[in-house]
Short mmCIF file of C-alpha atoms and ligand atoms in Angstrom, two decimals:
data_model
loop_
_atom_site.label_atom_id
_atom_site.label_comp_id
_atom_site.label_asym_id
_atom_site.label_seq_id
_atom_site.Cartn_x
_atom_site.Cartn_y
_atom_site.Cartn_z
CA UNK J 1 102.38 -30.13 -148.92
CA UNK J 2 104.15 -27.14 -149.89
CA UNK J 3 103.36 -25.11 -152.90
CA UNK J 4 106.82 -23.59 -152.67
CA UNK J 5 108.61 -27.24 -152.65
CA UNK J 6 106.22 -27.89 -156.18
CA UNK J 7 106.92 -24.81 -157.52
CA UNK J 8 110.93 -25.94 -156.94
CA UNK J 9 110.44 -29.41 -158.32
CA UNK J 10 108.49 -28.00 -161.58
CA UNK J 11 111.01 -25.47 -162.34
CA UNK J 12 114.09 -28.93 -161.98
CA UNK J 13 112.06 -30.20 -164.66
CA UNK J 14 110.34 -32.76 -161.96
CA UNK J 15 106.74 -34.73 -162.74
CA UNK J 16 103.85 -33.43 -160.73
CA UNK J 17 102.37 -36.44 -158.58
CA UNK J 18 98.26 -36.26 -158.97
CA UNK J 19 98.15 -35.62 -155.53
CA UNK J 20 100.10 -32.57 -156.23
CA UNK J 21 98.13 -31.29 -158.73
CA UNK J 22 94.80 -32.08 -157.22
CA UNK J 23 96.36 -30.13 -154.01
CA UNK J 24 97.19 -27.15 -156.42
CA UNK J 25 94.12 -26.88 -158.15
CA UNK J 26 91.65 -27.17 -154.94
CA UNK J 27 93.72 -24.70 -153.26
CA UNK J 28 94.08 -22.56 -155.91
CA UNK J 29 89.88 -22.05 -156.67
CA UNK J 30 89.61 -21.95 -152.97
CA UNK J 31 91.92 -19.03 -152.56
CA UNK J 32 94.44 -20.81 -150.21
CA UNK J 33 97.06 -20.23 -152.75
CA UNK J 34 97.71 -16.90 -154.09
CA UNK J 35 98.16 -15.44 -157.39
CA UNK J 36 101.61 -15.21 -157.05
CA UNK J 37 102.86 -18.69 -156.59
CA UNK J 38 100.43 -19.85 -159.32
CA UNK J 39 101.86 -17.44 -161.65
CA UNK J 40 105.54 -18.64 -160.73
CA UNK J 41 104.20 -22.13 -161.64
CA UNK J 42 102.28 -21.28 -164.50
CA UNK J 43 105.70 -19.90 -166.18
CA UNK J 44 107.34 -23.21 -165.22
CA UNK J 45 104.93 -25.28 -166.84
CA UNK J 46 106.07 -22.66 -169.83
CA UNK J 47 110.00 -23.60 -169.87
CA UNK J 48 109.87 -27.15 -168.73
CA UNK J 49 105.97 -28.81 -170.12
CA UNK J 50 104.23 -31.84 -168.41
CA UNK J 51 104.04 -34.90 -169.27
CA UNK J 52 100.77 -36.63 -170.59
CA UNK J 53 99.84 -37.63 -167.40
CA UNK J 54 100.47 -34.41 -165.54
CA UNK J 55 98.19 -32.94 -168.33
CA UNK J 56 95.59 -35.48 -168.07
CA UNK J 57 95.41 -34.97 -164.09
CA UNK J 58 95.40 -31.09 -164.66
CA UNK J 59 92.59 -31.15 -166.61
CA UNK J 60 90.14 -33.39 -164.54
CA UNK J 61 91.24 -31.62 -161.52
CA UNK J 62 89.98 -28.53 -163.47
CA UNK J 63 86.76 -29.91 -164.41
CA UNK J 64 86.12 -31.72 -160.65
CA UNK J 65 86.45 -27.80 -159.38
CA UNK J 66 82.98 -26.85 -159.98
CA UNK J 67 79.87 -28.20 -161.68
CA UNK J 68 79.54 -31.22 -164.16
CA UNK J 69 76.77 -31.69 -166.45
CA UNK J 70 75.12 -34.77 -166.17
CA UNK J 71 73.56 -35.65 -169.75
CA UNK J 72 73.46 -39.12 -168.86
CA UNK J 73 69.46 -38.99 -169.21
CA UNK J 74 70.37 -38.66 -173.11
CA UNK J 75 70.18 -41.79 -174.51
CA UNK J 76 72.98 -42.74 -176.67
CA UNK J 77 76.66 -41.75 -177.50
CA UNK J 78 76.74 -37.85 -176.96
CA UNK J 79 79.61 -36.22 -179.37
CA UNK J 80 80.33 -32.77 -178.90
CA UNK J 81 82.30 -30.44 -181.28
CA UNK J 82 84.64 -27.70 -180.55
CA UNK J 83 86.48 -25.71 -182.40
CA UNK J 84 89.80 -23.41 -181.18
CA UNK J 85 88.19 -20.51 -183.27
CA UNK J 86 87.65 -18.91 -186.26
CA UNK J 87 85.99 -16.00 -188.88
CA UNK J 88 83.36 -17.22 -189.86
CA UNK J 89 82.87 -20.88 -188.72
CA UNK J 90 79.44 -21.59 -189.72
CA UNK J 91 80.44 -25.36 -188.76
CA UNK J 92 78.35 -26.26 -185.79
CA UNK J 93 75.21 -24.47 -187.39
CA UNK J 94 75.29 -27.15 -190.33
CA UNK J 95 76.77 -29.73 -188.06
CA UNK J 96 73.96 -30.32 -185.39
CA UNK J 97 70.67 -30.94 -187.99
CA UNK J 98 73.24 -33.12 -190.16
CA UNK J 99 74.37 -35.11 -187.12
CA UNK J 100 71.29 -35.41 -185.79
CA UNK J 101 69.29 -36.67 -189.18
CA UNK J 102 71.45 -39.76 -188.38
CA UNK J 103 70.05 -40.27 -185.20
CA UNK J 104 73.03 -39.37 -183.00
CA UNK J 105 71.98 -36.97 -179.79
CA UNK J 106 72.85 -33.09 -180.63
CA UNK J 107 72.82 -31.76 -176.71
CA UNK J 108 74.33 -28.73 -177.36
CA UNK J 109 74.97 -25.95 -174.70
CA UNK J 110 76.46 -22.82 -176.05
CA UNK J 111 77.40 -19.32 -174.73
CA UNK J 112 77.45 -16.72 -176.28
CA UNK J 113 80.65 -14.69 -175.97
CA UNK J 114 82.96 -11.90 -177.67
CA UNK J 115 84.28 -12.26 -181.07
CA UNK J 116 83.89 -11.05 -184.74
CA UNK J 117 80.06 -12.58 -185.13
CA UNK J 118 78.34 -14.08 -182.20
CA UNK J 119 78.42 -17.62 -180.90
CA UNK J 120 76.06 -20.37 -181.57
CA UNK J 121 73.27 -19.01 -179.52
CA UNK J 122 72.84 -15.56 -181.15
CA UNK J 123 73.24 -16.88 -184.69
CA UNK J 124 70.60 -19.54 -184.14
CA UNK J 125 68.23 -16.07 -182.72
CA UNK J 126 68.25 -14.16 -185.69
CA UNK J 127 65.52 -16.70 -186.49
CA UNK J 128 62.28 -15.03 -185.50
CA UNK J 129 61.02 -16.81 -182.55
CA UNK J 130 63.98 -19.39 -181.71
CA UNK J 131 65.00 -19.15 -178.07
CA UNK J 132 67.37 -20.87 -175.64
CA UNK J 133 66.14 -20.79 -172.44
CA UNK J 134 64.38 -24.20 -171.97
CA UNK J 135 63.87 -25.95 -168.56
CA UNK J 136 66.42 -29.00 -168.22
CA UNK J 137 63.63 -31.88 -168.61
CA UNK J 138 62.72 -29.74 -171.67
CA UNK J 139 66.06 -30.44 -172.96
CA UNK J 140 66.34 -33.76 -172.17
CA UNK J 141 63.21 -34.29 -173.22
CA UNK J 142 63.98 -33.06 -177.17
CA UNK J 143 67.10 -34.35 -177.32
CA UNK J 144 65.95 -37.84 -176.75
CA UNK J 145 62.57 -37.22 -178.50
CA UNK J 146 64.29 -35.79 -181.80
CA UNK J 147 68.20 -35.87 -181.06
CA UNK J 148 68.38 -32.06 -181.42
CA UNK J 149 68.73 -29.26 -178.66
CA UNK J 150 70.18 -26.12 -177.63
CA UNK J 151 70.28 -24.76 -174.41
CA UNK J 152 72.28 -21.86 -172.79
CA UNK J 153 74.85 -22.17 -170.60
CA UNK J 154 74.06 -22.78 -166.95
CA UNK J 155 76.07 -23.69 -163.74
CA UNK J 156 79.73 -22.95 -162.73
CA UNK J 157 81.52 -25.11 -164.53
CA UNK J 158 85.62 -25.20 -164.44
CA UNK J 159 85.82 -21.95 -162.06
CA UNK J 160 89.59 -23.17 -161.98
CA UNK J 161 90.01 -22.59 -165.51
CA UNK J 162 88.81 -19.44 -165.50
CA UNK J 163 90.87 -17.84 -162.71
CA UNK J 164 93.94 -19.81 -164.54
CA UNK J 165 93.31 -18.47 -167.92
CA UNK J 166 92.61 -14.98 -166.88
CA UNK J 167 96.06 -15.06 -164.59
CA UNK J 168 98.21 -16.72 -167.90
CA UNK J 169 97.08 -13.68 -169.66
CA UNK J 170 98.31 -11.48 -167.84
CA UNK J 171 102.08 -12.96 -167.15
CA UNK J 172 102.55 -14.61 -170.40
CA UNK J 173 101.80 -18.06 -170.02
CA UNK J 174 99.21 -18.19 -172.41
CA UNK J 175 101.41 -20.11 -175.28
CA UNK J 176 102.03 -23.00 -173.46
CA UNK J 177 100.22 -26.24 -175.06
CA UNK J 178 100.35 -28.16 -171.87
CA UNK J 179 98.04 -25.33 -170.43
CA UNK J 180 95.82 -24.89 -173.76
CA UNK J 181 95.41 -28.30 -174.05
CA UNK J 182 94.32 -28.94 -170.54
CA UNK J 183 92.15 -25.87 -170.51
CA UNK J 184 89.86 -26.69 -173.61
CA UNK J 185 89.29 -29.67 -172.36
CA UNK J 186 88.58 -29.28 -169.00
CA UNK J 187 86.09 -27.25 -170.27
CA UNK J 188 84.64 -30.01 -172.77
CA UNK J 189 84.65 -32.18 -170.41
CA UNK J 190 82.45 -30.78 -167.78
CA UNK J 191 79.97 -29.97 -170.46
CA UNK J 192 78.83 -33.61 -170.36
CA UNK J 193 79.81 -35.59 -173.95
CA UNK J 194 81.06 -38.70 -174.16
CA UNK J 195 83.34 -38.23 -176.96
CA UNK J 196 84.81 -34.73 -178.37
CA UNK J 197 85.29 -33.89 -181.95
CA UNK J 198 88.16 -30.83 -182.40
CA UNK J 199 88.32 -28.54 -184.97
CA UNK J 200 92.33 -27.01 -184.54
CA UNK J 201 92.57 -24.25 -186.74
CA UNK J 202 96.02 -22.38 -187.86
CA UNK J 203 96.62 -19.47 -189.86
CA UNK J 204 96.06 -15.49 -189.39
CA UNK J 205 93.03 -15.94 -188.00
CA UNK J 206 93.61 -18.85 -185.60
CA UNK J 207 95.08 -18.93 -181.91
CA UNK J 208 97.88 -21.08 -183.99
CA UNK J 209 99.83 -19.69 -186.51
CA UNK J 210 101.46 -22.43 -187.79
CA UNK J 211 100.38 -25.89 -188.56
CA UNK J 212 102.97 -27.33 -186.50
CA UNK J 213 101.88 -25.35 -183.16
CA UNK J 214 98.59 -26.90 -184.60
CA UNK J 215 99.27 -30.45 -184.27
CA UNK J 216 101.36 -30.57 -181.41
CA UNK J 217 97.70 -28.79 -179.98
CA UNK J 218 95.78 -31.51 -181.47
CA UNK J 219 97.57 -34.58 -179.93
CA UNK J 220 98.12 -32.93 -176.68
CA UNK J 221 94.38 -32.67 -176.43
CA UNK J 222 93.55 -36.14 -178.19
CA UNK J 223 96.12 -38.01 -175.45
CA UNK J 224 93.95 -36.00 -172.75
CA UNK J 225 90.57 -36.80 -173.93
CA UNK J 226 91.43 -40.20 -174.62
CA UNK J 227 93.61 -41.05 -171.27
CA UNK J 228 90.18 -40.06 -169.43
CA UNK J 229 87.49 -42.03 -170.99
CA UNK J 230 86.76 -39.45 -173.52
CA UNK J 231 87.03 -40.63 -176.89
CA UNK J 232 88.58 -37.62 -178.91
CA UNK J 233 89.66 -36.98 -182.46
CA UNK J 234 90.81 -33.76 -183.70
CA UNK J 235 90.95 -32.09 -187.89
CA UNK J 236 93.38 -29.43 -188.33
CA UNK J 237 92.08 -26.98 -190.72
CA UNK J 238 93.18 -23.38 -192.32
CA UNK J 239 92.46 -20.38 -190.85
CA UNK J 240 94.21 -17.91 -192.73
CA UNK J 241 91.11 -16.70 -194.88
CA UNK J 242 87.74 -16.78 -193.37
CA UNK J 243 85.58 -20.38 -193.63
CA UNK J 244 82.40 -19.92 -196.52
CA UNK J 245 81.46 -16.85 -197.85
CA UNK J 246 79.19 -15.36 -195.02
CA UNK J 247 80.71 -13.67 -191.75
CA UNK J 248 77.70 -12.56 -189.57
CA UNK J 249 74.75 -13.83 -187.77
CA UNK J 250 71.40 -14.17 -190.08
CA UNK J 251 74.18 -14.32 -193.18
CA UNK J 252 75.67 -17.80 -191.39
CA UNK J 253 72.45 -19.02 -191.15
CA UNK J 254 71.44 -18.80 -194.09
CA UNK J 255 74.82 -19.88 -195.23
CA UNK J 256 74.21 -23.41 -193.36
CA UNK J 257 70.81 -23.62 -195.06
CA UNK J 258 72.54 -23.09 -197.92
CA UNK J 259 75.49 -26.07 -196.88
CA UNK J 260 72.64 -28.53 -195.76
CA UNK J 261 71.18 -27.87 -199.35
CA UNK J 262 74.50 -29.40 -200.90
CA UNK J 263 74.75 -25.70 -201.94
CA UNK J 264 76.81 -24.19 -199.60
CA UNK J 265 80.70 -23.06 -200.22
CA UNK J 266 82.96 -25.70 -200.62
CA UNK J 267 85.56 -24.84 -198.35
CA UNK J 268 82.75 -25.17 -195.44
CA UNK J 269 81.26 -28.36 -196.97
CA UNK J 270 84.54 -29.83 -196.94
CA UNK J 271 85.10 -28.95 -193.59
CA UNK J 272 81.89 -30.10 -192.09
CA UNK J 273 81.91 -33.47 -193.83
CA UNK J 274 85.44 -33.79 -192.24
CA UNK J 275 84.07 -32.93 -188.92
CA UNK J 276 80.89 -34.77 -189.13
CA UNK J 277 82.45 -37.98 -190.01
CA UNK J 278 84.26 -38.41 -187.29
CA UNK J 279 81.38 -37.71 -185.07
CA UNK J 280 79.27 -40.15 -186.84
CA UNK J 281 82.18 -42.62 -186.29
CA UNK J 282 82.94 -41.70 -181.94
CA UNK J 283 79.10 -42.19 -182.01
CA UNK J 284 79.56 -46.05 -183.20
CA UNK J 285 76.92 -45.50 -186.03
CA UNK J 286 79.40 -46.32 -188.55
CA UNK J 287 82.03 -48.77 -188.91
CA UNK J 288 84.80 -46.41 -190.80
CA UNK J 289 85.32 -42.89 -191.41
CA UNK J 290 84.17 -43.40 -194.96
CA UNK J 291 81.14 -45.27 -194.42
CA UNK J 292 80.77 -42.13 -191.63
CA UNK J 293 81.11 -39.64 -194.92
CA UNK J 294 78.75 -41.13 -197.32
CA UNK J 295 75.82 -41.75 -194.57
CA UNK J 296 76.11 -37.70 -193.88
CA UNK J 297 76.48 -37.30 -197.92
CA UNK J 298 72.93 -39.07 -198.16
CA UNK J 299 71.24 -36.84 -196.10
CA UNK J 300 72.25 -34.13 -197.30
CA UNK J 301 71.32 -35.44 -200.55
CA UNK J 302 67.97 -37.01 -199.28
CA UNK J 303 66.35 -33.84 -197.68
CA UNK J 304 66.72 -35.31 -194.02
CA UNK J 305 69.05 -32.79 -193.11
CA UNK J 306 67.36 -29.99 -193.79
CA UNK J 307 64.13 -31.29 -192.34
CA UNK J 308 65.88 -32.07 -189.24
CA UNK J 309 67.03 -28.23 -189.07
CA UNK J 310 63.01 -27.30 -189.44
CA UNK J 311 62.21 -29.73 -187.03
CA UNK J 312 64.82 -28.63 -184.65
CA UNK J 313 63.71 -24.88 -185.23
CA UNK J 314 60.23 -25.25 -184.76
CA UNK J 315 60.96 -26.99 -181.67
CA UNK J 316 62.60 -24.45 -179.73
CA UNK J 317 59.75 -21.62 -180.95
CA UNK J 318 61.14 -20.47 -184.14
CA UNK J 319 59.39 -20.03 -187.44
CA UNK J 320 60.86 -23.06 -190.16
CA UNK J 321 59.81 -20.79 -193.20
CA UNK J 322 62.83 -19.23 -193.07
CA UNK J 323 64.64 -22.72 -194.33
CA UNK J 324 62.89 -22.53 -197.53
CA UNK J 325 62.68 -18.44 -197.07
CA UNK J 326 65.97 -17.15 -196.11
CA UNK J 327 64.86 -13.32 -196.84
CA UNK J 328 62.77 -14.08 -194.10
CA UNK J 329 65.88 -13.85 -191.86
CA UNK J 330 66.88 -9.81 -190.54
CA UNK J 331 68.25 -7.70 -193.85
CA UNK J 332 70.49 -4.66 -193.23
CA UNK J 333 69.82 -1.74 -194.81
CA UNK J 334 72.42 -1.21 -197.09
CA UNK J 335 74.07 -3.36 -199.19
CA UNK J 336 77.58 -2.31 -200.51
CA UNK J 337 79.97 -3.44 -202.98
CA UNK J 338 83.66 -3.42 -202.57
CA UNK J 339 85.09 -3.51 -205.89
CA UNK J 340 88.86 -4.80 -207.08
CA UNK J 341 91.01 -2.27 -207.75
CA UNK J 342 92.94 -4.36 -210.53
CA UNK J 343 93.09 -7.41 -212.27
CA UNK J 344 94.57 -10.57 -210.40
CA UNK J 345 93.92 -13.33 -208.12
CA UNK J 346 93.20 -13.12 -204.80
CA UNK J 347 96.22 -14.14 -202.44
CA UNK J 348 95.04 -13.25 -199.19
CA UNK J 349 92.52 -12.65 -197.05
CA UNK J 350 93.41 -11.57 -193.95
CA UNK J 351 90.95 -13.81 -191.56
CA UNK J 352 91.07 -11.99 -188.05
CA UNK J 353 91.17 -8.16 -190.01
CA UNK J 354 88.41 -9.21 -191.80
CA UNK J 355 86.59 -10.45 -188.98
CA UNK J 356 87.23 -7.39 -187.59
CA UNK J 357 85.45 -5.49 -189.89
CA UNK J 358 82.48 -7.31 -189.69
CA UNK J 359 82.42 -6.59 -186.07
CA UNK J 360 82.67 -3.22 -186.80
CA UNK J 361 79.61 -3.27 -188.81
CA UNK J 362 77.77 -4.88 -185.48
CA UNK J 363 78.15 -8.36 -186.19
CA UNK J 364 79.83 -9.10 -182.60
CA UNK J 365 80.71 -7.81 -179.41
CA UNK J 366 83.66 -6.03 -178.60
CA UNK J 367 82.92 -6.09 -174.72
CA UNK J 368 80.40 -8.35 -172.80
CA UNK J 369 77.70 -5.27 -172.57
CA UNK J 370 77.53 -4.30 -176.68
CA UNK J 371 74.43 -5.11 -178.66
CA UNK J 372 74.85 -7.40 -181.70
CA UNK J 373 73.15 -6.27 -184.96
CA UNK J 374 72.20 -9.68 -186.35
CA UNK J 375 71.33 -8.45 -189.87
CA UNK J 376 75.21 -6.95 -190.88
CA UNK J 377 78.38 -8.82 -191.79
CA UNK J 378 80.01 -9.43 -194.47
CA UNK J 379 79.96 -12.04 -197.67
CA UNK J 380 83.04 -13.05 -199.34
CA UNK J 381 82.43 -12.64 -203.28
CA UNK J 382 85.84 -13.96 -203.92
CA UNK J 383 88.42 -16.92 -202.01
CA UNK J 384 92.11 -16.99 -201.56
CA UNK J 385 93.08 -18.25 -205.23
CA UNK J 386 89.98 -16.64 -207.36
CA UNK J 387 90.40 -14.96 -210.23
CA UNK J 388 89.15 -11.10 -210.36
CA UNK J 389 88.87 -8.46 -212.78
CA UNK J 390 88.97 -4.84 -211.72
CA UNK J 391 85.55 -3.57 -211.03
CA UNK J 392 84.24 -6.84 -209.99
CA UNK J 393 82.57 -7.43 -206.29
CA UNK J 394 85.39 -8.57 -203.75
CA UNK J 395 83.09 -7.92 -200.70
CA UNK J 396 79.48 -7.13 -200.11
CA UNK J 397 79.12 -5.28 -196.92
CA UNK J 398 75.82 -5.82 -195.43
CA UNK J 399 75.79 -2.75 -193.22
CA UNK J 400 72.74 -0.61 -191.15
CA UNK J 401 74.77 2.45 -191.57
CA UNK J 402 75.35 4.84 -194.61
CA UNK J 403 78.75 5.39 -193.95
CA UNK J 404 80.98 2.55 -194.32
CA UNK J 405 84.39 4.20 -195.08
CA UNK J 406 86.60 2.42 -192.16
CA UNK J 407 84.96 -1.01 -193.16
CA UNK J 408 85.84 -0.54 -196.82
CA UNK J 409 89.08 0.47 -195.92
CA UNK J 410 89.79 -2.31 -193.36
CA UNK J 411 88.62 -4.82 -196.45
CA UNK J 412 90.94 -2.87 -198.99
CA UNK J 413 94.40 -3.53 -196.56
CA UNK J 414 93.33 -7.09 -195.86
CA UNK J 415 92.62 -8.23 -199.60
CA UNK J 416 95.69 -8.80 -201.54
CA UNK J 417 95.74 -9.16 -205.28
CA UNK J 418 98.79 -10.91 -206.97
CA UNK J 419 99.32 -12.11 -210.43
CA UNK J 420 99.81 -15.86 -209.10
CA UNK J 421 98.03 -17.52 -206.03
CA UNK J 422 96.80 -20.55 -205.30
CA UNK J 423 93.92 -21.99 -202.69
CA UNK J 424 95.07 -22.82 -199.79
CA UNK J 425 95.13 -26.29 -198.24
CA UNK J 426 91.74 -26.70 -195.95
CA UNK J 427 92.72 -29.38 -194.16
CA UNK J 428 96.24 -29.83 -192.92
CA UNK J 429 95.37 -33.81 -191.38
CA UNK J 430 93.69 -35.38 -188.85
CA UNK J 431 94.41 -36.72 -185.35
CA UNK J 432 92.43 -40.38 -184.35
CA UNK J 433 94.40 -41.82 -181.80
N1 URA D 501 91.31 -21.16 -175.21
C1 URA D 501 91.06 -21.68 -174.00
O1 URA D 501 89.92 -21.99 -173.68
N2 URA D 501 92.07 -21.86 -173.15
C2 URA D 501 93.33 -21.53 -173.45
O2 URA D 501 94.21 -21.72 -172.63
C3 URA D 501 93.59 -20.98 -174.71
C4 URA D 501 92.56 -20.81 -175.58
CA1 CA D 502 81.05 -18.62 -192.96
#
């Protein structure tokens, strides 16, 4: 094989065999073929897609290029969430306890990464105590002993993806959904689960603007996870303001506590009852989607939710007062009020900006080596379609520094106030099948 003679039959518009692909991929982590050619490939897969097929094979070629995890010590149906990315997304931090009160195995391995707040992991440590770095039995152990774990990431898993990704962003073949597709879920895949829940967000703050590029996204992967044994359903939800109220680390926590009260913001309730039911439902504890929502209702309802977050805290070294003690949780220094300029409603709320600003602040990292402040952020006082008088609270910046001048006037150009506006839609559908 060739890869000039594939590169040639993908730019005619041809199909990719398997054996093609596999032969790409291998040779391709291996260093056998360069850059170059993959790049000239890369941008054909741009002008002339692949079929369902070619994406399926991509991605398990992907994930067969480095380490798998094996979870299959977990007992049970293991259904892992991921979302494309967001401001904000408290989601998986209410999502684990709730799933797991119902008896369905959280196994949860998380990075931690760059962004506007941190990931999973560093939210979860602005609990005093809580820590990640448990032996494997110890993992497999709590999961199966009380269906709730986090662990960092370990291994090399989809080195293909990674050397893919980095060269599409550099020759602009990011935007191709083929590619995306294939890419997420390699890397889903080789994390272990045995059926994948997707959160596909669109909007300003979202990889896809529009809820079109959104869908088209959420089947693509679907078809993938479900044409290789993975079941896989997919929500498409709003991204153009940011999800809740809080946008920081100990501020999402104590946002989730909040949400797994029943008292959390409604957007994010919504959201994670959306999520959660289909999880509930890959993991065959339920017979429908709505019998799914009402089981994860009554926990909430019943306490076991929140118990299950205590449990799950105190089991990984944390202290479980700060459930029923949030101020427990880091404070920043300073707390400061952005207040509206004028009368109105809000109309936007620019969700990356905003995010933005609460990095500024410390909430995340802007390169791999920057410290994360895990008291700052922000909280949201007012939503896309609230009502505000001039003087009142828009923001309140939770800040460890005096001077907050370039966050105040990050939040001032991002917050629009109109005379009309209207909430937008949270969730634009849902993809089963
Ligand atoms: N996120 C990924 O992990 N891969 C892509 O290709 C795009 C976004
Ligand atoms: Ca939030």
């Amino acid at each position: 094989m060739r890869m000039v003679d594939l590169i040639e039959k993908k730019r005619d518009g041809g199909e990719l065999t398997t054996e093609e692909i596999n032969f790409i991929i291998e040779g391709y982590t291996k260093g056998e073929i360069p850059d170059y050619q993959v790049s000239a490939l890369a941008m054909a897969i741009f002008f002339k897609d692949m079929t369902q097929r070619e994406r399926a094979d991509l991605t398990m070629a992907m994930v067969h290029s480095g380490d798998t995890i094996d979870l299959s010590e977990i007992e049970g149906i293991k259904v892992d969430k991921h979302s494309t990315g967001g401001v904000g997304d408290t989601t998986t931090l209410v999502l684990a306890p709730l799933v797991a009160a119902l008896d369905i195995p959280v196994a949860k391995m998380s990075g931690r990464g760059l962004g506007h707040t941190g990931g999973t992991i560093d939210k979860l440590e602005s609990i005093e105590g809580f820590h990640v770095e448990i032996e494997r039995e110890e993992f497999v152990e709590l999961v199966n002993k009380h269906k709730i774990a986090v662990i960092g990431q370990t291994g090399n898993l989809t080195p293909a993806d990674k050397k893919l990704y980095a060269l599409r962003d550099v020759t602009g073949t990011v935007d191709s959904i083929s590619l995306i597709a294939s890419s997420i879920m390699s890397k889903k895949i080789a994390a272990g689960s045995d059926a994948i829940v997707l959160d596909v967000k669109t909007g300003a703050g979202a990889f896809m603007k529009t809820v079109d590029d959104a869908k088209a996204l959420a089947l693509a992967m679907v078809s993938i996870g479900n044409n290789v044994g993975r079941n896989t359903m997919a929500v498409i939800s709003d991204m153009s303001q940011p999800l809740g109220f809080a946008i920081g680390n100990s501020l999402e926590v104590k946002e989730a506590i909040d949400t797994l009260k029943g008292q959390g913001p409604k957007d994010l309730e919504e959201l994670c009852l959306a999520l959660g039911r289909q999880m509930v439902y890959l993991a065959k504890k339920a017979s429908s989607l709505e019998e799914a929502e009402e089981m994860l209702k009554e926990v909430i309802k019943n306490g076991k939710a929140l118990e299950k977050f205590k449990e799950f805290i105190r089991n990984q070294g944390g202290n479980p007062d700060v459930v029923d003690h949030p101020e427990q949780l880091p404070q920043a220094k300073y707390q400061i009020e952005v207040p509206a300029k004028e009368d109105g409603v809000v109309a936007e709320i620019v969700a990356d900006e905003i995010g933005t600003a609460a990095m500024w602040l410390g909430a995340g990292r802007a390169t791999k080596e920057s410290e994360i402040d895990l008291a700052v952020g922000l909280m949201l006082n007012k939503k896309i379609g609230d009502r505000v008088k001039k003087g009142e609270s828009l923001v309140t910046i939770h800040a460890n520094r005096e001077n907050v001048d370039d966050v105040i006037n990050k939040i001032y150009d991002n917050i629009r106030i109109a005379d009309h506006a209207e909430a937008p839609v949270l969730i634009y559908g849902t993809v089963t099948e």
